[in-house]
Amino acid sequence: KAGVTQTPRYLIKTRGQQVTLSCSPISGHRSVSWYQQTPGQGLQFLFEYFSETQRNKGNFPGRFSGRQFSNSRSEMNVSTLELGDSALYLCASSLQLRDRSTDTQYFGPGTRLTVL
Amino acid sequence: DAKTTQPNSMESNEEEPVHLPCNHSTISGTDYIHWYRQLPSQGPEYVIHGLTSNVNNRMASLAIAEDRKSSTLILHRATLRDAAVYYCILRDGSQGNLIFGKGTKLSVKP
């Protein structure tokens, strides 16, 4: 089974621009979560999607948004980029078991975004 | 959210066992203990999880204290490829996302 794939792997943007990152989950996984990783803040949860609906959202400004398509693929968008948005953006997929306490998340390799 | 405490870093020699501790004194009865690790330049990967009993899989063992206020991830024979940041995470059924702390950076010396 193919793992979680993320595109692009690397991206350079300038302040004020917007960016869209893509994530393809493992086949059969219906839940997709996004995380931001920076040296200062570590790994922080952005949002989670299940069946095209946002189920949970972390503490990020409205410039960060996402969506999920009917095939479970997901995109996240960051508008009006700031220097502080430079980070590794990770996508994770899971089966979304009824007992979420045992649900395993499978991470992609991430997209490294640099904002100049 | 229940929190975990881990040492910032640990060192090990190759082919020796490694015991990575985690304290979670505020754990609730329904919280599962999960471990993930992140190898350099990769996304985190699942290692193991447990509730009360000790657990083993092909990657590691998880030893859980009787009072569940602490746990230890055991790598039986560390290899250079095990050098990573190891995260101990508590999960209950109400949240889908993982809450990462700073983890333990494990260095493995040849």
Short mmCIF file of C-alpha atoms in Angstrom, two decimals:
data_model
loop_
_atom_site.label_atom_id
_atom_site.label_comp_id
_atom_site.label_asym_id
_atom_site.label_seq_id
_atom_site.Cartn_x
_atom_site.Cartn_y
_atom_site.Cartn_z
CA LYS A 1 0.00 0.00 0.00
CA ALA A 2 1.34 3.42 -0.90
CA GLY A 3 1.97 5.75 2.00
CA VAL A 4 0.78 9.30 2.51
CA THR A 5 2.05 11.55 -0.25
CA GLN A 6 2.43 15.30 -0.12
CA THR A 7 3.09 17.73 -2.92
CA PRO A 8 5.12 19.72 -3.45
CA ARG A 9 7.97 18.68 -1.20
CA TYR A 10 9.60 22.08 -1.22
CA LEU A 11 8.18 25.51 -1.85
CA ILE A 12 9.54 29.04 -1.73
CA LYS A 13 7.15 31.97 -1.59
CA THR A 14 7.34 35.64 -0.71
CA ARG A 15 5.42 37.53 1.94
CA GLY A 16 1.87 38.34 0.99
CA GLN A 17 1.49 35.48 -1.45
CA GLN A 18 -0.74 32.51 -0.91
CA VAL A 19 0.07 28.82 -1.11
CA THR A 20 -1.80 25.56 -1.54
CA LEU A 21 -0.41 22.26 -0.31
CA SER A 22 -1.77 18.88 -1.26
CA CYS A 23 -2.06 15.58 0.58
CA SER A 24 -3.11 12.16 -0.67
CA PRO A 25 -3.94 9.79 2.18
CA ILE A 26 -3.37 6.06 2.33
CA SER A 27 -6.02 4.24 0.31
CA GLY A 28 -9.04 3.55 2.50
CA HIS A 29 -8.20 6.22 5.06
CA ARG A 30 -10.95 8.78 5.44
CA SER A 31 -9.43 11.09 8.01
CA VAL A 32 -6.74 13.63 7.19
CA SER A 33 -5.01 15.89 9.69
CA TRP A 34 -2.55 18.70 9.11
CA TYR A 35 0.26 19.79 11.40
CA GLN A 36 2.81 22.59 11.33
CA GLN A 37 6.33 21.97 12.59
CA THR A 38 8.74 24.78 13.43
CA PRO A 39 11.94 24.74 15.51
CA GLY A 40 10.40 27.10 18.05
CA GLN A 41 6.90 25.70 18.49
CA GLY A 42 7.44 22.08 17.57
CA LEU A 43 4.59 20.09 16.07
CA GLN A 44 1.24 21.86 16.26
CA PHE A 45 -2.13 20.65 15.07
CA LEU A 46 -3.81 22.71 12.36
CA PHE A 47 -7.03 20.90 11.45
CA GLU A 48 -8.63 17.55 10.83
CA TYR A 49 -11.01 16.50 8.08
CA PHE A 50 -13.27 13.49 7.84
CA SER A 51 -15.74 12.82 5.04
CA GLU A 52 -15.16 16.30 3.60
CA THR A 53 -16.02 17.99 6.90
CA GLN A 54 -13.70 19.79 9.24
CA ARG A 55 -13.98 18.00 12.55
CA ASN A 56 -11.42 19.77 14.63
CA LYS A 57 -9.32 22.89 14.39
CA GLY A 58 -6.18 24.03 16.16
CA ASN A 59 -5.32 27.51 17.32
CA PHE A 60 -4.25 29.11 14.06
CA PRO A 61 -5.47 32.31 12.38
CA GLY A 62 -8.09 32.26 9.66
CA ARG A 63 -5.38 32.62 7.01
CA PHE A 64 -4.94 28.89 7.37
CA SER A 65 -7.71 26.89 5.78
CA GLY A 66 -8.24 23.47 4.33
CA ARG A 67 -10.63 21.21 2.58
CA GLN A 68 -11.14 17.57 1.80
CA PHE A 69 -12.45 16.08 -1.38
CA SER A 70 -14.75 13.11 -1.90
CA ASN A 71 -11.76 10.86 -2.60
CA SER A 72 -10.31 11.87 0.82
CA ARG A 73 -7.51 13.89 -0.73
CA SER A 74 -6.96 17.11 1.14
CA GLU A 75 -5.53 20.53 0.51
CA MET A 76 -4.51 23.27 2.86
CA ASN A 77 -4.20 26.90 1.93
CA VAL A 78 -2.32 29.71 3.59
CA SER A 79 -3.15 33.20 2.44
CA THR A 80 -1.18 36.41 2.92
CA LEU A 81 1.97 34.56 3.86
CA GLU A 82 4.13 35.85 6.69
CA LEU A 83 7.76 35.08 7.45
CA GLY A 84 6.63 33.09 10.48
CA ASP A 85 4.72 30.69 8.27
CA SER A 86 8.00 29.14 7.18
CA ALA A 87 7.71 25.60 8.44
CA LEU A 88 7.38 21.95 7.62
CA TYR A 89 3.72 21.15 6.96
CA LEU A 90 2.82 17.56 7.68
CA CYS A 91 -0.24 15.66 6.66
CA ALA A 92 -1.40 12.50 8.42
CA SER A 93 -4.12 10.05 7.54
CA SER A 94 -5.94 7.47 9.61
CA LEU A 95 -8.73 4.94 9.35
CA GLN A 96 -10.75 6.93 11.87
CA LEU A 97 -11.64 4.05 14.13
CA ARG A 98 -14.71 4.38 16.31
CA ASP A 99 -12.38 4.33 19.32
CA ARG A 100 -10.19 7.28 18.39
CA SER A 101 -7.92 6.67 21.35
CA THR A 102 -6.38 3.74 19.47
CA ASP A 103 -6.42 5.27 15.99
CA THR A 104 -2.97 5.35 14.42
CA GLN A 105 -1.93 8.30 12.30
CA TYR A 106 0.34 7.81 9.31
CA PHE A 107 2.37 10.82 8.32
CA GLY A 108 3.63 11.98 4.97
CA PRO A 109 7.13 13.37 4.42
CA GLY A 110 5.90 16.94 4.66
CA THR A 111 6.12 20.06 2.54
CA ARG A 112 8.92 22.44 3.46
CA LEU A 113 7.62 25.98 2.97
CA THR A 114 10.04 28.88 3.02
CA VAL A 115 8.64 32.41 3.06
CA LEU A 116 11.04 35.16 2.00
CA ASP B 1 -5.26 17.88 27.89
CA ALA B 2 -3.22 15.35 29.82
CA LYS B 3 0.47 16.16 29.60
CA THR B 4 3.63 14.11 29.40
CA THR B 5 7.18 14.82 30.55
CA GLN B 6 10.20 13.41 28.78
CA PRO B 7 13.95 14.06 29.03
CA ASN B 8 15.18 16.40 26.33
CA SER B 9 17.88 14.04 25.12
CA MET B 10 19.44 10.64 25.66
CA GLU B 11 22.44 8.81 24.29
CA SER B 12 22.89 5.17 23.58
CA ASN B 13 25.50 2.87 22.12
CA GLU B 14 24.70 0.83 19.07
CA GLU B 15 23.38 -2.68 19.75
CA GLU B 16 22.60 -1.87 23.39
CA PRO B 17 19.10 -1.60 24.87
CA VAL B 18 17.56 1.84 25.31
CA HIS B 19 14.94 2.78 27.87
CA LEU B 20 13.10 6.00 27.09
CA PRO B 21 11.04 7.24 30.07
CA CYS B 22 7.81 9.22 30.06
CA ASN B 23 5.93 10.65 33.02
CA HIS B 24 2.20 11.26 32.80
CA SER B 25 1.00 11.76 36.36
CA THR B 26 -2.36 13.29 35.31
CA ILE B 27 -3.33 10.42 33.02
CA SER B 28 -6.99 9.49 33.11
CA GLY B 29 -8.36 5.98 33.14
CA THR B 30 -9.30 6.03 29.46
CA ASP B 31 -6.10 7.59 28.09
CA TYR B 32 -4.00 5.39 25.86
CA ILE B 33 -0.22 5.90 25.83
CA HIS B 34 1.16 6.27 22.32
CA TRP B 35 4.71 6.60 21.11
CA TYR B 36 5.73 8.10 17.82
CA ARG B 37 9.20 8.87 16.54
CA GLN B 38 10.50 11.27 13.95
CA LEU B 39 13.63 10.37 12.03
CA PRO B 40 15.65 13.23 10.57
CA SER B 41 13.98 14.83 7.57
CA GLN B 42 10.91 12.61 7.82
CA GLY B 43 7.39 12.82 9.19
CA PRO B 44 6.61 11.15 12.52
CA GLU B 45 5.93 7.43 12.50
CA TYR B 46 3.91 5.32 14.88
CA VAL B 47 5.89 3.07 17.20
CA ILE B 48 3.57 1.48 19.73
CA HIS B 49 0.64 2.12 22.05
CA GLY B 50 -0.89 0.59 25.18
CA LEU B 51 -3.45 1.11 27.93
CA THR B 52 -2.49 -0.89 31.00
CA SER B 53 -0.54 -4.01 30.07
CA ASN B 54 2.95 -4.10 28.65
CA VAL B 55 2.98 -4.31 24.86
CA ASN B 56 5.46 -5.66 22.35
CA ASN B 57 5.75 -5.28 18.61
CA ARG B 58 8.47 -5.67 16.03
CA MET B 59 9.81 -2.18 16.69
CA ALA B 60 9.79 -1.88 20.47
CA SER B 61 8.27 -2.75 23.82
CA LEU B 62 6.17 -0.53 26.02
CA ALA B 63 6.32 -1.01 29.77
CA ILE B 64 3.53 0.72 31.69
CA ALA B 65 3.75 1.30 35.44
CA GLU B 66 1.07 -0.30 37.56
CA ASP B 67 -0.33 3.11 38.56
CA ARG B 68 -0.05 4.24 34.88
CA LYS B 69 1.66 7.47 35.92
CA SER B 70 4.73 6.59 33.90
CA SER B 71 5.80 4.39 31.02
CA THR B 72 9.00 3.35 29.30
CA LEU B 73 9.65 2.70 25.64
CA ILE B 74 12.24 -0.01 25.23
CA LEU B 75 14.35 -0.47 22.12
CA HIS B 76 15.98 -3.83 22.63
CA ARG B 77 19.02 -3.29 20.41
CA ALA B 78 19.54 0.26 19.26
CA THR B 79 20.78 0.76 15.73
CA LEU B 80 22.03 3.94 14.08
CA ARG B 81 18.69 4.11 12.29
CA ASP B 82 16.91 4.50 15.66
CA ALA B 83 18.41 7.96 16.13
CA ALA B 84 15.30 10.13 16.20
CA VAL B 85 13.05 12.28 18.37
CA TYR B 86 10.69 10.07 20.36
CA TYR B 87 7.32 11.45 21.42
CA CYS B 88 5.15 10.07 24.22
CA ILE B 89 1.51 11.09 23.69
CA LEU B 90 -1.69 10.48 25.63
CA ARG B 91 -4.86 9.96 23.64
CA ASP B 92 -8.45 9.70 24.74
CA GLY B 93 -11.45 9.01 22.55
CA SER B 94 -12.57 12.61 22.32
CA GLN B 95 -9.82 13.97 20.11
CA GLY B 96 -8.60 12.90 16.71
CA ASN B 97 -5.40 14.95 16.69
CA LEU B 98 -2.12 14.16 18.36
CA ILE B 99 -0.72 16.61 20.89
CA PHE B 100 3.04 16.56 20.62
CA GLY B 101 5.40 17.71 23.34
CA LYS B 102 9.08 18.33 22.74
CA GLY B 103 9.99 14.65 22.89
CA THR B 104 13.33 13.00 23.61
CA LYS B 105 16.11 13.26 21.07
CA LEU B 106 17.90 9.92 21.01
CA SER B 107 21.46 9.79 19.73
CA VAL B 108 23.01 6.41 18.93
CA LYS B 109 26.78 6.09 18.92
CA PRO B 110 28.52 3.43 16.81
#
